[in-house]
XYZ file of C-alpha atoms in Angstrom:
370
model
C 0.000 0.000 0.000
C 2.741 2.477 0.947
C 4.403 2.504 -2.476
C 1.072 3.147 -4.142
C 0.324 5.948 -1.711
C 3.708 7.526 -2.302
C 3.245 7.287 -6.035
C 0.107 9.364 -5.756
C -2.394 6.604 -6.431
C -4.250 4.226 -4.131
C -4.284 0.505 -4.999
C -7.483 -0.298 -6.843
C -8.099 -3.499 -4.936
C -8.547 -1.661 -1.655
C -10.545 1.299 -2.873
C -14.213 1.672 -3.575
C -15.151 2.434 -7.149
C -18.306 2.905 -9.125
C -19.309 2.245 -12.679
C -18.700 5.169 -15.067
C -21.756 7.232 -15.919
C -21.996 10.102 -18.406
C -18.330 9.710 -19.242
C -19.113 6.379 -20.937
C -19.884 8.393 -24.069
C -16.169 9.136 -24.360
C -15.460 5.442 -24.831
C -17.753 5.322 -27.831
C -15.510 7.708 -29.777
C -12.169 7.459 -28.019
C -10.562 4.150 -26.940
C -10.109 3.752 -23.195
C -6.426 3.550 -22.232
C -6.594 3.479 -18.440
C -9.167 3.631 -15.660
C -8.706 3.795 -11.926
C -10.338 5.430 -8.980
C -11.090 5.734 -5.306
C -14.044 6.833 -3.272
C -12.778 10.370 -3.798
C -12.094 10.544 -7.530
C -12.371 8.505 -10.706
C -9.945 8.840 -13.604
C -10.451 7.717 -17.195
C -7.800 8.194 -19.898
C -8.835 7.971 -23.558
C -6.753 8.051 -26.738
C -7.474 10.733 -29.315
C -7.015 9.944 -33.029
C -4.478 12.748 -33.384
C -2.147 11.160 -30.862
C -3.131 13.048 -27.739
C -5.105 11.869 -24.741
C -8.263 12.905 -22.936
C -8.167 12.729 -19.144
C -11.541 12.695 -17.405
C -11.694 13.270 -13.657
C -15.000 12.669 -11.921
C -16.322 12.271 -8.385
C -15.916 8.919 -6.691
C -18.765 7.236 -4.815
C -17.667 8.810 -1.540
C -17.965 12.335 -2.887
C -21.106 14.384 -3.379
C -21.662 16.793 -6.236
C -19.813 17.281 -9.521
C -16.187 18.317 -9.915
C -16.037 21.961 -10.877
C -13.344 24.622 -10.769
C -13.974 27.781 -8.706
C -14.924 30.220 -11.464
C -13.465 33.314 -9.829
C -9.980 31.783 -10.021
C -10.101 30.374 -13.551
C -9.367 33.732 -15.165
C -6.203 34.062 -13.069
C -4.631 30.811 -14.263
C -1.929 31.781 -16.790
C -1.359 30.091 -20.132
C 2.437 29.682 -20.263
C 3.984 29.843 -23.725
C 5.349 26.537 -24.958
C 8.763 28.134 -25.460
C 8.938 28.932 -21.727
C 9.385 25.277 -20.845
C 6.592 25.572 -18.287
C 3.923 22.921 -18.010
C 0.485 23.589 -19.414
C -1.827 24.428 -16.501
C -4.961 22.552 -17.500
C -8.098 23.538 -15.587
C -10.354 21.209 -17.572
C -13.697 21.584 -19.296
C -16.937 20.469 -17.593
C -18.063 17.109 -18.985
C -20.829 15.205 -17.247
C -20.159 15.467 -13.525
C -16.422 15.770 -14.030
C -13.705 17.725 -15.816
C -12.091 16.823 -19.127
C -8.440 17.612 -19.827
C -6.239 17.206 -22.895
C -2.658 16.034 -22.435
C 0.173 14.654 -24.543
C 0.674 11.642 -22.255
C -1.379 8.707 -21.036
C 0.405 8.200 -17.698
C 1.150 10.528 -14.814
C 4.554 11.148 -13.311
C 3.350 9.004 -10.391
C 3.034 6.050 -12.761
C 6.438 6.715 -14.294
C 7.954 6.699 -10.797
C 7.108 2.992 -10.617
C 9.139 2.313 -13.779
C 12.730 1.220 -12.960
C 14.188 2.275 -16.324
C 16.605 5.240 -16.131
C 14.752 7.035 -18.933
C 11.632 7.022 -16.749
C 13.517 8.878 -14.041
C 14.761 11.411 -16.564
C 11.230 11.903 -17.868
C 9.951 12.611 -14.353
C 12.801 15.053 -13.731
C 11.919 16.885 -16.962
C 8.265 17.049 -15.894
C 9.210 18.407 -12.459
C 11.197 21.211 -14.064
C 8.157 22.126 -16.175
C 5.934 21.980 -13.078
C 8.248 24.263 -11.105
C 8.264 26.841 -13.900
C 4.468 26.708 -14.268
C 3.799 27.059 -10.539
C 6.080 30.079 -10.316
C 4.078 31.758 -13.099
C 0.798 30.903 -11.365
C 1.949 32.132 -7.967
C 3.195 35.425 -9.399
C -0.274 36.316 -10.709
C -1.428 39.187 -8.458
C -4.591 38.911 -6.411
C -6.711 41.837 -5.245
C -6.168 43.085 -1.689
C -7.888 40.901 0.890
C -8.992 38.243 -1.608
C -11.938 36.029 -0.789
C -10.769 32.806 0.903
C -10.768 29.737 -1.343
C -9.367 26.787 0.584
C -8.019 23.888 -1.494
C -10.247 20.862 -0.779
C -7.350 18.628 0.287
C -6.310 20.888 3.137
C -9.944 21.340 4.123
C -10.399 17.556 4.376
C -7.230 17.138 6.436
C -8.197 19.872 8.881
C -11.656 18.420 9.414
C -10.209 14.942 9.978
C -7.484 16.082 12.399
C -9.891 18.300 14.369
C -12.620 15.641 14.382
C -15.165 18.111 13.039
C -16.206 16.445 9.801
C -17.971 13.222 8.874
C -15.520 10.361 8.614
C -15.526 6.780 7.420
C -14.938 4.140 10.124
C -11.317 3.643 9.026
C -10.695 7.398 9.223
C -12.173 7.527 12.737
C -9.935 4.645 13.757
C -6.921 6.400 12.235
C -7.697 9.602 14.130
C -7.982 7.675 17.392
C -4.616 6.030 16.776
C -3.137 9.393 15.762
C -4.087 10.805 19.148
C -2.160 7.966 20.774
C 0.910 8.176 18.527
C 1.092 11.931 17.939
C -0.374 13.302 21.130
C -2.263 16.573 21.297
C 0.814 18.749 20.767
C 1.645 17.355 17.327
C -1.972 17.533 16.220
C -2.184 21.158 17.339
C 1.016 21.983 15.439
C -0.350 20.393 12.272
C -3.578 22.377 12.494
C -1.654 25.596 13.139
C 0.508 24.982 10.061
C -2.551 24.339 7.928
C -4.176 27.565 9.136
C -1.002 29.531 8.431
C -0.791 28.036 4.915
C -4.250 29.413 4.130
C -4.396 32.580 6.279
C -0.830 33.824 6.754
C -0.651 36.591 9.292
C 3.070 37.290 9.519
C 4.670 40.562 8.353
C 5.104 40.501 4.591
C 3.123 37.276 4.156
C 0.936 37.271 1.062
C -1.408 34.787 -0.562
C -1.337 33.658 -4.175
C -3.440 31.602 -6.575
C -2.774 27.936 -5.834
C -2.906 24.795 -7.922
C -4.219 23.094 -4.788
C -3.054 19.544 -5.564
C 0.360 19.928 -7.193
C 1.509 16.321 -7.128
C 3.090 13.566 -9.180
C -0.395 12.213 -9.840
C -1.509 15.499 -11.420
C 1.640 15.853 -13.534
C 1.469 14.301 -17.029
C 4.667 14.040 -19.105
C 4.293 13.721 -22.881
C 4.332 10.202 -24.273
C 6.622 11.195 -27.126
C 6.330 14.802 -28.253
C 4.340 17.616 -26.745
C 4.136 19.555 -23.522
C 4.059 18.496 -19.922
C 0.609 19.076 -18.422
C -0.210 19.880 -14.804
C -3.876 19.076 -14.279
C -5.952 21.107 -11.844
C -9.408 22.672 -11.711
C -11.494 21.587 -8.743
C -8.478 21.956 -6.413
C -7.677 25.574 -7.281
C -7.431 27.774 -4.223
C -5.813 30.720 -2.496
C -3.072 30.561 0.103
C 0.676 30.668 0.633
C 2.678 29.542 -2.375
C 4.568 27.246 -0.030
C 1.504 25.013 0.069
C 1.864 24.035 -3.586
C 5.615 23.578 -3.249
C 5.258 21.491 -0.111
C 2.539 19.410 -1.754
C 4.832 18.302 -4.578
C 7.808 17.842 -2.286
C 5.697 15.894 0.202
C 4.998 13.408 -2.571
C 8.747 12.958 -3.034
C 9.417 12.720 0.710
C 6.847 9.936 0.900
C 8.456 8.293 -2.116
C 11.909 8.339 -0.480
C 10.485 6.696 2.635
C 8.452 3.958 0.997
C 9.794 3.185 -2.464
C 12.650 0.698 -2.929
C 13.449 2.437 -6.208
C 13.859 5.948 -4.832
C 14.606 5.421 -1.159
C 18.344 5.229 -1.645
C 18.622 3.081 1.485
C 16.442 5.451 3.544
C 13.083 3.898 2.744
C 11.054 1.512 4.840
C 11.806 -2.078 3.908
C 9.510 -3.802 6.387
C 6.563 -3.048 8.608
C 8.837 -2.206 11.526
C 11.633 -0.575 9.568
C 14.281 -2.887 11.089
C 13.837 -6.137 9.151
C 16.631 -8.030 7.353
C 16.231 -5.881 4.240
C 16.086 -2.539 6.060
C 18.359 0.065 4.507
C 19.060 -1.890 1.327
C 18.512 -0.072 -1.926
C 16.734 -1.927 -4.706
C 19.288 -3.043 -7.334
C 16.874 -1.809 -10.013
C 17.420 1.752 -8.789
C 20.820 1.982 -10.496
C 20.681 4.880 -12.926
C 17.634 6.478 -11.327
C 17.857 9.877 -9.613
C 17.279 9.867 -5.872
C 14.128 11.421 -4.485
C 16.315 14.178 -3.026
C 17.710 14.900 -6.498
C 14.163 15.184 -7.863
C 13.272 17.568 -5.040
C 16.251 19.739 -5.902
C 15.377 19.752 -9.619
C 11.857 20.935 -8.857
C 12.867 23.689 -6.444
C 15.653 24.998 -8.666
C 13.206 25.294 -11.541
C 10.817 27.232 -9.311
C 13.533 29.712 -8.375
C 15.826 30.950 -5.636
C 13.907 31.299 -2.347
C 15.406 34.749 -1.877
C 14.646 35.989 -5.379
C 12.031 38.704 -5.153
C 8.992 38.873 -7.372
C 6.037 41.238 -7.516
C 4.610 39.504 -4.452
C 7.825 39.274 -2.435
C 10.415 36.530 -1.861
C 9.867 33.321 -3.795
C 9.261 31.140 -0.762
C 10.125 30.409 2.852
C 11.927 27.023 3.032
C 10.708 26.393 6.593
C 7.085 26.910 5.549
C 7.625 24.627 2.543
C 8.753 21.843 4.878
C 5.709 22.241 7.095
C 3.415 22.160 4.054
C 5.090 18.939 2.900
C 4.008 17.384 6.200
C 0.433 18.547 5.546
C 0.565 16.790 2.177
C 1.693 13.435 3.592
C -0.925 13.548 6.357
C -3.637 14.447 3.826
C -2.675 11.482 1.677
C -2.753 9.171 4.687
C -6.181 10.281 5.886
C -7.614 10.241 2.348
C -6.660 6.587 2.100
C -8.454 5.789 5.340
C -11.472 7.862 4.317
C -11.904 6.761 0.711
C -10.401 3.276 0.707
C -10.334 1.172 3.869
C -8.202 0.313 6.877
C -4.738 -1.122 6.374
C -2.249 -1.836 9.147
C 0.355 -0.002 7.085
C -1.403 3.175 8.183
C 0.243 2.571 11.561
C 3.626 2.881 9.835
C 2.400 6.141 8.345
C 1.473 7.460 11.776
C 4.997 6.809 13.053
C 6.484 8.349 9.897
C 4.322 11.470 10.096
C 5.183 11.885 13.776
C 8.849 12.105 12.708
C 7.972 14.584 9.974
C 6.033 16.797 12.400
C 8.915 16.761 14.889
C 11.417 17.837 12.235
C 8.912 20.258 10.634
C 9.377 18.533 7.293
C 12.959 19.727 6.856
C 13.882 16.747 4.688
C 11.528 18.104 2.007
C 13.920 20.965 1.163
C 17.333 19.583 0.104
C 20.469 21.253 1.396
C 22.069 23.553 -1.092
C 18.719 24.585 -2.571
C 17.359 26.673 0.276
């Protein structure tokens, strides 16, 4: 389960799914390439005759209402020129109860991270550069003074789960009870404070920016052969500190380093307790692949120097990025419990996230970058 979580996708066997509805019409004209889903979201990928791909995202059975982008933010999403090297920021077009995107690839960066071939690692690195450039352009779009709050749904779900204020599936309730035992009240309070600060910064010079809201390996689509990298968004658009988007992507890679034998570089978890006979051993297939730390550095360097000023101030605060990476990992963990089912590997995640909270996510920002 942990490798699938780190790769940005839950294992289909554990997650609830439903039969496709209005999106079935796509299959009549465009061959289905891939289909997967959870109780939160369904994904269908179809091949277009011209060589591109249609990505349809729709609500899973555990979600109410259609997927729609907040209209007041759509006009602020830039359209980066292809020559800039930045990823295409795709906000989707309403189709049925979901959103339809066009992309030049049929697999996300999360899927490519499960491929042991060196060229797969290079493809992901290329996509992360494009994502960093695109997010910088998005974050530099000015907002009016005192903009209306638009909280990304992922952070909203995590806050409700951690505070115990929202409806939760039985596995999510069980996870929260165990979190209270493993984390204690102090860690939970810290996490909630960080989430509030990511959405409503109150420090001197702190500003908010348009956010992708779910900048992750699962939303990043490299081209299959030719074409542009796409970074899919829409329903997750929001407003908050730019560090939230950066931490979200880096949290994916932190999780990857911990759980994946391909990208752990000897740091990942090899057994349920972390001290089994294979603990600390790198997978021999990882030869030629970049480390997760190298991918983190590639992404942040593409985004820009943290001290480089823009119209809205310094590029980012590395400490805040680390804390937002922790929010990402916790959100992923609780989403699994909420929209899939209980797995004892969630107990490993609780121990891992306790470490991340204690260190304030510092491992998310490689040395030499910040």
